[in-house]
mmCIF file with all atom_site columns, C-alpha atoms in Angstrom:
data_model
loop_
_atom_site.group_PDB
_atom_site.id
_atom_site.type_symbol
_atom_site.label_atom_id
_atom_site.label_alt_id
_atom_site.label_comp_id
_atom_site.label_asym_id
_atom_site.label_entity_id
_atom_site.label_seq_id
_atom_site.pdbx_PDB_ins_code
_atom_site.Cartn_x
_atom_site.Cartn_y
_atom_site.Cartn_z
_atom_site.occupancy
_atom_site.B_iso_or_equiv
_atom_site.pdbx_formal_charge
_atom_site.auth_seq_id
_atom_site.auth_comp_id
_atom_site.auth_asym_id
_atom_site.auth_atom_id
_atom_site.pdbx_PDB_model_num
ATOM 1   C CA . MET A 1 1   ? -69.378 -29.823 -0.512  1.00 0.00 ? 1224 MET A CA 1
ATOM 2   C CA . ASN A 1 2   ? -68.114 -26.380 -1.559  1.00 0.00 ? 1225 ASN A CA 1
ATOM 3   C CA . THR A 1 3   ? -65.909 -24.619 0.971   1.00 0.00 ? 1226 THR A CA 1
ATOM 4   C CA . ILE A 1 4   ? -64.564 -21.121 0.546   1.00 0.00 ? 1227 ILE A CA 1
ATOM 5   C CA . LYS A 1 5   ? -61.442 -20.168 2.423   1.00 0.00 ? 1228 LYS A CA 1
ATOM 6   C CA . LYS A 1 6   ? -61.288 -16.619 3.700   1.00 0.00 ? 1229 LYS A CA 1
ATOM 7   C CA . GLN A 1 7   ? -58.055 -14.703 3.777   1.00 0.00 ? 1230 GLN A CA 1
ATOM 8   C CA . LEU A 1 8   ? -57.291 -13.824 7.337   1.00 0.00 ? 1231 LEU A CA 1
ATOM 9   C CA . GLY A 1 9   ? -54.272 -11.503 6.844   1.00 0.00 ? 1232 GLY A CA 1
ATOM 10  C CA . THR A 1 10  ? -51.591 -10.346 4.483   1.00 0.00 ? 1233 THR A CA 1
ATOM 11  C CA . THR A 1 11  ? -48.418 -12.226 3.936   1.00 0.00 ? 1234 THR A CA 1
ATOM 12  C CA . LEU A 1 12  ? -44.986 -10.852 4.641   1.00 0.00 ? 1235 LEU A CA 1
ATOM 13  C CA . ILE A 1 13  ? -44.165 -10.840 0.933   1.00 0.00 ? 1236 ILE A CA 1
ATOM 14  C CA . GLU A 1 14  ? -47.116 -8.572  0.130   1.00 0.00 ? 1237 GLU A CA 1
ATOM 15  C CA . VAL A 1 15  ? -46.017 -6.112  2.806   1.00 0.00 ? 1238 VAL A CA 1
ATOM 16  C CA . LEU A 1 16  ? -42.419 -6.099  1.506   1.00 0.00 ? 1239 LEU A CA 1
ATOM 17  C CA . VAL A 1 17  ? -43.582 -5.478  -2.065  1.00 0.00 ? 1240 VAL A CA 1
ATOM 18  C CA . ALA A 1 18  ? -45.717 -2.560  -0.898  1.00 0.00 ? 1241 ALA A CA 1
ATOM 19  C CA . VAL A 1 19  ? -42.764 -1.069  1.024   1.00 0.00 ? 1242 VAL A CA 1
ATOM 20  C CA . VAL A 1 20  ? -40.483 -1.396  -2.033  1.00 0.00 ? 1243 VAL A CA 1
ATOM 21  C CA . VAL A 1 21  ? -43.038 0.260   -4.321  1.00 0.00 ? 1244 VAL A CA 1
ATOM 22  C CA . MET A 1 22  ? -43.564 3.069   -1.851  1.00 0.00 ? 1245 MET A CA 1
ATOM 23  C CA . SER A 1 23  ? -39.784 3.548   -1.391  1.00 0.00 ? 1246 SER A CA 1
ATOM 24  C CA . VAL A 1 24  ? -39.219 3.812   -5.147  1.00 0.00 ? 1247 VAL A CA 1
ATOM 25  C CA . GLY A 1 25  ? -41.988 6.408   -5.336  1.00 0.00 ? 1248 GLY A CA 1
ATOM 26  C CA . LEU A 1 26  ? -40.496 8.480   -2.504  1.00 0.00 ? 1249 LEU A CA 1
ATOM 27  C CA . VAL A 1 27  ? -37.000 8.349   -4.022  1.00 0.00 ? 1250 VAL A CA 1
ATOM 28  C CA . GLY A 1 28  ? -38.470 9.531   -7.328  1.00 0.00 ? 1251 GLY A CA 1
ATOM 29  C CA . LEU A 1 29  ? -40.285 12.342  -5.546  1.00 0.00 ? 1252 LEU A CA 1
ATOM 30  C CA . ALA A 1 30  ? -37.061 13.434  -3.808  1.00 0.00 ? 1253 ALA A CA 1
ATOM 31  C CA . ALA A 1 31  ? -35.202 13.464  -7.157  1.00 0.00 ? 1254 ALA A CA 1
ATOM 32  C CA . LEU A 1 32  ? -37.986 15.530  -8.700  1.00 0.00 ? 1255 LEU A CA 1
ATOM 33  C CA . GLN A 1 33  ? -37.808 18.028  -5.830  1.00 0.00 ? 1256 GLN A CA 1
ATOM 34  C CA . THR A 1 34  ? -34.015 18.326  -6.182  1.00 0.00 ? 1257 THR A CA 1
ATOM 35  C CA . LEU A 1 35  ? -34.272 18.948  -9.918  1.00 0.00 ? 1258 LEU A CA 1
ATOM 36  C CA . SER A 1 36  ? -37.022 21.495  -9.334  1.00 0.00 ? 1259 SER A CA 1
ATOM 37  C CA . LEU A 1 37  ? -34.880 23.448  -6.843  1.00 0.00 ? 1260 LEU A CA 1
ATOM 38  C CA . LYS A 1 38  ? -31.915 23.441  -9.229  1.00 0.00 ? 1261 LYS A CA 1
ATOM 39  C CA . ASN A 1 39  ? -33.989 24.730  -12.133 1.00 0.00 ? 1262 ASN A CA 1
ATOM 40  C CA . ASN A 1 40  ? -35.680 27.303  -9.917  1.00 0.00 ? 1263 ASN A CA 1
ATOM 41  C CA . HIS A 1 41  ? -32.289 28.692  -8.869  1.00 0.00 ? 1264 HIS A CA 1
ATOM 42  C CA . SER A 1 42  ? -31.137 28.857  -12.499 1.00 0.00 ? 1265 SER A CA 1
ATOM 43  C CA . ALA A 1 43  ? -34.299 30.744  -13.398 1.00 0.00 ? 1266 ALA A CA 1
ATOM 44  C CA . TYR A 1 44  ? -33.649 33.148  -10.519 1.00 0.00 ? 1267 TYR A CA 1
ATOM 45  C CA . LEU A 1 45  ? -30.128 33.855  -11.821 1.00 0.00 ? 1268 LEU A CA 1
ATOM 46  C CA . ARG A 1 46  ? -31.444 34.441  -15.358 1.00 0.00 ? 1269 ARG A CA 1
ATOM 47  C CA . THR A 1 47  ? -33.980 36.885  -13.936 1.00 0.00 ? 1270 THR A CA 1
ATOM 48  C CA . GLN A 1 48  ? -31.219 38.739  -12.083 1.00 0.00 ? 1271 GLN A CA 1
ATOM 49  C CA . ALA A 1 49  ? -29.134 38.861  -15.282 1.00 0.00 ? 1272 ALA A CA 1
ATOM 50  C CA . THR A 1 50  ? -32.068 40.296  -17.216 1.00 0.00 ? 1273 THR A CA 1
ATOM 51  C CA . PHE A 1 51  ? -32.623 42.915  -14.534 1.00 0.00 ? 1274 PHE A CA 1
ATOM 52  C CA . LEU A 1 52  ? -28.933 43.886  -14.543 1.00 0.00 ? 1275 LEU A CA 1
ATOM 53  C CA . VAL A 1 53  ? -28.685 44.167  -18.341 1.00 0.00 ? 1276 VAL A CA 1
ATOM 54  C CA . TYR A 1 54  ? -31.655 46.499  -18.462 1.00 0.00 ? 1277 TYR A CA 1
ATOM 55  C CA . ASP A 1 55  ? -30.279 48.411  -15.473 1.00 0.00 ? 1278 ASP A CA 1
ATOM 56  C CA . MET A 1 56  ? -27.186 49.302  -17.507 1.00 0.00 ? 1279 MET A CA 1
ATOM 57  C CA . VAL A 1 57  ? -29.273 50.171  -20.569 1.00 0.00 ? 1280 VAL A CA 1
ATOM 58  C CA . ASP A 1 58  ? -31.356 52.540  -18.428 1.00 0.00 ? 1281 ASP A CA 1
ATOM 59  C CA . ARG A 1 59  ? -28.204 54.112  -16.985 1.00 0.00 ? 1282 ARG A CA 1
ATOM 60  C CA . MET A 1 60  ? -26.917 54.756  -20.511 1.00 0.00 ? 1283 MET A CA 1
ATOM 61  C CA . ARG A 1 61  ? -30.231 56.242  -21.599 1.00 0.00 ? 1284 ARG A CA 1
ATOM 62  C CA . ALA A 1 62  ? -30.165 58.574  -18.606 1.00 0.00 ? 1285 ALA A CA 1
ATOM 63  C CA . ASN A 1 63  ? -26.671 59.791  -19.589 1.00 0.00 ? 1286 ASN A CA 1
ATOM 64  C CA . LEU A 1 64  ? -27.196 59.647  -23.357 1.00 0.00 ? 1287 LEU A CA 1
ATOM 65  C CA . ILE A 1 65  ? -24.444 62.054  -24.437 1.00 0.00 ? 1288 ILE A CA 1
ATOM 66  C CA . GLU A 1 66  ? -21.737 60.029  -22.668 1.00 0.00 ? 1289 GLU A CA 1
ATOM 67  C CA . ALA A 1 67  ? -23.225 56.743  -23.904 1.00 0.00 ? 1290 ALA A CA 1
ATOM 68  C CA . GLN A 1 68  ? -23.111 57.969  -27.497 1.00 0.00 ? 1291 GLN A CA 1
ATOM 69  C CA . ALA A 1 69  ? -19.531 59.155  -26.910 1.00 0.00 ? 1292 ALA A CA 1
ATOM 70  C CA . GLY A 1 70  ? -18.530 55.635  -25.825 1.00 0.00 ? 1293 GLY A CA 1
ATOM 71  C CA . SER A 1 71  ? -17.926 56.367  -22.150 1.00 0.00 ? 1294 SER A CA 1
ATOM 72  C CA . TYR A 1 72  ? -19.885 53.283  -21.094 1.00 0.00 ? 1295 TYR A CA 1
ATOM 73  C CA . VAL A 1 73  ? -17.817 50.829  -23.118 1.00 0.00 ? 1296 VAL A CA 1
ATOM 74  C CA . THR A 1 74  ? -16.201 48.316  -20.779 1.00 0.00 ? 1297 THR A CA 1
ATOM 75  C CA . SER A 1 75  ? -14.873 44.804  -21.157 1.00 0.00 ? 1298 SER A CA 1
ATOM 76  C CA . LEU A 1 76  ? -15.167 41.549  -19.255 1.00 0.00 ? 1299 LEU A CA 1
ATOM 77  C CA . GLY A 1 77  ? -12.667 41.228  -16.448 1.00 0.00 ? 1300 GLY A CA 1
ATOM 78  C CA . THR A 1 78  ? -12.425 44.963  -15.815 1.00 0.00 ? 1301 THR A CA 1
ATOM 79  C CA . ALA A 1 79  ? -12.728 45.632  -12.092 1.00 0.00 ? 1302 ALA A CA 1
ATOM 80  C CA . PRO A 1 80  ? -14.490 48.734  -10.794 1.00 0.00 ? 1303 PRO A CA 1
ATOM 81  C CA . SER A 1 81  ? -12.160 51.704  -10.593 1.00 0.00 ? 1304 SER A CA 1
ATOM 82  C CA . GLY A 1 82  ? -12.342 55.256  -9.372  1.00 0.00 ? 1305 GLY A CA 1
ATOM 83  C CA . THR A 1 83  ? -13.510 56.745  -6.128  1.00 0.00 ? 1306 THR A CA 1
ATOM 84  C CA . THR A 1 84  ? -16.108 59.226  -7.359  1.00 0.00 ? 1307 THR A CA 1
ATOM 85  C CA . ASN A 1 85  ? -19.399 58.721  -5.564  1.00 0.00 ? 1308 ASN A CA 1
ATOM 86  C CA . CYS A 1 86  ? -22.122 60.515  -7.502  1.00 0.00 ? 1309 CYS A CA 1
ATOM 87  C CA . GLN A 1 87  ? -24.652 59.690  -4.793  1.00 0.00 ? 1310 GLN A CA 1
ATOM 88  C CA . ALA A 1 88  ? -22.766 61.820  -2.265  1.00 0.00 ? 1311 ALA A CA 1
ATOM 89  C CA . SER A 1 89  ? -21.738 64.765  -4.424  1.00 0.00 ? 1312 SER A CA 1
ATOM 90  C CA . ALA A 1 90  ? -22.345 66.389  -7.792  1.00 0.00 ? 1313 ALA A CA 1
ATOM 91  C CA . CYS A 1 91  ? -20.596 64.804  -10.763 1.00 0.00 ? 1314 CYS A CA 1
ATOM 92  C CA . THR A 1 92  ? -19.850 65.627  -14.350 1.00 0.00 ? 1315 THR A CA 1
ATOM 93  C CA . SER A 1 93  ? -21.490 63.433  -16.964 1.00 0.00 ? 1316 SER A CA 1
ATOM 94  C CA . THR A 1 94  ? -18.150 61.658  -17.531 1.00 0.00 ? 1317 THR A CA 1
ATOM 95  C CA . ASP A 1 95  ? -17.806 60.971  -13.793 1.00 0.00 ? 1318 ASP A CA 1
ATOM 96  C CA . LEU A 1 96  ? -21.373 59.688  -13.791 1.00 0.00 ? 1319 LEU A CA 1
ATOM 97  C CA . ALA A 1 97  ? -20.547 57.220  -16.575 1.00 0.00 ? 1320 ALA A CA 1
ATOM 98  C CA . THR A 1 98  ? -17.574 55.912  -14.578 1.00 0.00 ? 1321 THR A CA 1
ATOM 99  C CA . PHE A 1 99  ? -19.696 55.724  -11.433 1.00 0.00 ? 1322 PHE A CA 1
ATOM 100 C CA . ASP A 1 100 ? -22.449 53.851  -13.298 1.00 0.00 ? 1323 ASP A CA 1
ATOM 101 C CA . ILE A 1 101 ? -19.987 51.286  -14.643 1.00 0.00 ? 1324 ILE A CA 1
ATOM 102 C CA . ASN A 1 102 ? -18.426 50.807  -11.202 1.00 0.00 ? 1325 ASN A CA 1
ATOM 103 C CA . GLU A 1 103 ? -21.773 50.388  -9.506  1.00 0.00 ? 1326 GLU A CA 1
ATOM 104 C CA . TRP A 1 104 ? -22.981 48.000  -12.212 1.00 0.00 ? 1327 TRP A CA 1
ATOM 105 C CA . LYS A 1 105 ? -19.825 45.878  -11.983 1.00 0.00 ? 1328 LYS A CA 1
ATOM 106 C CA . CYS A 1 106 ? -20.303 45.717  -8.206  1.00 0.00 ? 1329 CYS A CA 1
ATOM 107 C CA . LEU A 1 107 ? -23.888 44.577  -8.607  1.00 0.00 ? 1330 LEU A CA 1
ATOM 108 C CA . LEU A 1 108 ? -22.688 41.875  -10.983 1.00 0.00 ? 1331 LEU A CA 1
ATOM 109 C CA . GLY A 1 109 ? -20.247 40.603  -8.392  1.00 0.00 ? 1332 GLY A CA 1
ATOM 110 C CA . ASN A 1 110 ? -16.992 41.847  -9.927  1.00 0.00 ? 1333 ASN A CA 1
ATOM 111 C CA . TRP A 1 111 ? -14.991 43.990  -7.531  1.00 0.00 ? 1334 TRP A CA 1
ATOM 112 C CA . ASP A 1 112 ? -11.334 44.701  -6.910  1.00 0.00 ? 1335 ASP A CA 1
ATOM 113 C CA . SER A 1 113 ? -9.096  43.484  -4.085  1.00 0.00 ? 1336 SER A CA 1
ATOM 114 C CA . GLN A 1 114 ? -9.899  46.552  -1.959  1.00 0.00 ? 1337 GLN A CA 1
ATOM 115 C CA . ASN A 1 115 ? -13.606 45.623  -2.139  1.00 0.00 ? 1338 ASN A CA 1
ATOM 116 C CA . THR A 1 116 ? -14.620 49.172  -3.090  1.00 0.00 ? 1339 THR A CA 1
ATOM 117 C CA . CYS A 1 117 ? -18.167 48.022  -3.689  1.00 0.00 ? 1340 CYS A CA 1
ATOM 118 C CA . SER A 1 118 ? -19.062 47.528  -0.048  1.00 0.00 ? 1341 SER A CA 1
ATOM 119 C CA . THR A 1 119 ? -18.587 51.230  0.670   1.00 0.00 ? 1342 THR A CA 1
ATOM 120 C CA . THR A 1 120 ? -21.084 52.491  -1.930  1.00 0.00 ? 1343 THR A CA 1
ATOM 121 C CA . LEU A 1 121 ? -23.603 49.692  -2.215  1.00 0.00 ? 1344 LEU A CA 1
ATOM 122 C CA . SER A 1 122 ? -25.559 47.745  0.313   1.00 0.00 ? 1345 SER A CA 1
ATOM 123 C CA . MET A 1 123 ? -26.167 44.816  -2.047  1.00 0.00 ? 1346 MET A CA 1
ATOM 124 C CA . VAL A 1 124 ? -23.238 43.474  -4.057  1.00 0.00 ? 1347 VAL A CA 1
ATOM 125 C CA . GLY A 1 125 ? -22.687 40.370  -6.093  1.00 0.00 ? 1348 GLY A CA 1
ATOM 126 C CA . MET A 1 126 ? -26.105 39.407  -7.410  1.00 0.00 ? 1349 MET A CA 1
ATOM 127 C CA . LEU A 1 127 ? -24.595 36.734  -9.692  1.00 0.00 ? 1350 LEU A CA 1
ATOM 128 C CA . PRO A 1 128 ? -21.996 34.082  -8.835  1.00 0.00 ? 1351 PRO A CA 1
ATOM 129 C CA . ALA A 1 129 ? -18.746 35.029  -10.610 1.00 0.00 ? 1352 ALA A CA 1
ATOM 130 C CA . GLY A 1 130 ? -20.732 37.720  -12.407 1.00 0.00 ? 1353 GLY A CA 1
ATOM 131 C CA . ASP A 1 131 ? -19.096 40.004  -14.919 1.00 0.00 ? 1354 ASP A CA 1
ATOM 132 C CA . GLY A 1 132 ? -20.284 42.203  -17.739 1.00 0.00 ? 1355 GLY A CA 1
ATOM 133 C CA . SER A 1 133 ? -19.282 44.171  -20.782 1.00 0.00 ? 1356 SER A CA 1
ATOM 134 C CA . VAL A 1 134 ? -20.665 46.957  -22.927 1.00 0.00 ? 1357 VAL A CA 1
ATOM 135 C CA . THR A 1 135 ? -19.638 47.208  -26.573 1.00 0.00 ? 1358 THR A CA 1
ATOM 136 C CA . ARG A 1 136 ? -20.569 49.819  -29.121 1.00 0.00 ? 1359 ARG A CA 1
ATOM 137 C CA . THR A 1 137 ? -20.852 49.659  -32.903 1.00 0.00 ? 1360 THR A CA 1
ATOM 138 C CA . GLY A 1 138 ? -22.169 52.959  -34.212 1.00 0.00 ? 1361 GLY A CA 1
ATOM 139 C CA . ASN A 1 139 ? -25.330 53.694  -32.250 1.00 0.00 ? 1362 ASN A CA 1
ATOM 140 C CA . ILE A 1 140 ? -25.856 50.034  -31.318 1.00 0.00 ? 1363 ILE A CA 1
ATOM 141 C CA . HIS A 1 141 ? -24.784 49.172  -27.777 1.00 0.00 ? 1364 HIS A CA 1
ATOM 142 C CA . THR A 1 142 ? -24.581 45.534  -26.695 1.00 0.00 ? 1365 THR A CA 1
ATOM 143 C CA . VAL A 1 143 ? -24.706 44.813  -22.976 1.00 0.00 ? 1366 VAL A CA 1
ATOM 144 C CA . SER A 1 144 ? -23.549 41.299  -22.033 1.00 0.00 ? 1367 SER A CA 1
ATOM 145 C CA . ILE A 1 145 ? -23.499 39.554  -18.679 1.00 0.00 ? 1368 ILE A CA 1
ATOM 146 C CA . ARG A 1 146 ? -21.672 36.345  -17.829 1.00 0.00 ? 1369 ARG A CA 1
ATOM 147 C CA . TRP A 1 147 ? -22.038 34.262  -14.666 1.00 0.00 ? 1370 TRP A CA 1
ATOM 148 C CA . ASN A 1 148 ? -21.558 30.726  -13.380 1.00 0.00 ? 1371 ASN A CA 1
ATOM 149 C CA . ASP A 1 149 ? -24.679 28.675  -12.889 1.00 0.00 ? 1372 ASP A CA 1
ATOM 150 C CA . ARG A 1 150 ? -25.083 26.390  -9.890  1.00 0.00 ? 1373 ARG A CA 1
ATOM 151 C CA . ASP A 1 151 ? -23.688 23.391  -11.802 1.00 0.00 ? 1374 ASP A CA 1
ATOM 152 C CA . GLY A 1 152 ? -20.609 25.386  -12.849 1.00 0.00 ? 1375 GLY A CA 1
ATOM 153 C CA . THR A 1 153 ? -21.844 26.039  -16.381 1.00 0.00 ? 1376 THR A CA 1
ATOM 154 C CA . GLN A 1 154 ? -20.987 29.502  -17.627 1.00 0.00 ? 1377 GLN A CA 1
ATOM 155 C CA . ARG A 1 155 ? -24.093 31.360  -18.796 1.00 0.00 ? 1378 ARG A CA 1
ATOM 156 C CA . THR A 1 156 ? -24.345 34.519  -20.890 1.00 0.00 ? 1379 THR A CA 1
ATOM 157 C CA . PHE A 1 157 ? -27.180 36.965  -21.482 1.00 0.00 ? 1380 PHE A CA 1
ATOM 158 C CA . GLN A 1 158 ? -26.982 39.952  -23.779 1.00 0.00 ? 1381 GLN A CA 1
ATOM 159 C CA . VAL A 1 159 ? -29.174 42.686  -25.166 1.00 0.00 ? 1382 VAL A CA 1
ATOM 160 C CA . SER A 1 160 ? -28.470 45.051  -28.045 1.00 0.00 ? 1383 SER A CA 1
ATOM 161 C CA . THR A 1 161 ? -30.146 48.432  -28.216 1.00 0.00 ? 1384 THR A CA 1
ATOM 162 C CA . GLU A 1 162 ? -29.893 51.558  -30.293 1.00 0.00 ? 1385 GLU A CA 1
ATOM 163 C CA . LEU A 1 163 ? -29.217 54.759  -28.388 1.00 0.00 ? 1386 LEU A CA 1
#
């Protein structure tokens, strides 16, 4: 006689194996989400750096005579200086160059101990520990930006252009 036994339920071991497999999958999914958020934030900061480099290049092109004279040259670590606000009153082209550098440094996140940026700009510090420089060799201007990424790595972005 041939008898076939039917399975009436699942064993406890099968349920535990399924829970372990599902747990490993969920932990992997959480790690993937965390990595995705980290990379997304880094991409956001690179986008901001690109925007800020081209912002300074546009400022120099708008005040070409002072840019060619070297008025926009600034180094890393230089805090914004001066009190001229070219948005509130008329400025000379030299004052405009100083104002542009100050405003740009504020947007980068580099301001002095008196926090002069908050009085002229509504949005300051677009990059964590952001700083920038402009160098000039002949007619070639190089605009560089440095900032700290979320993991503490120092990043740099630069563009060279002929004015």
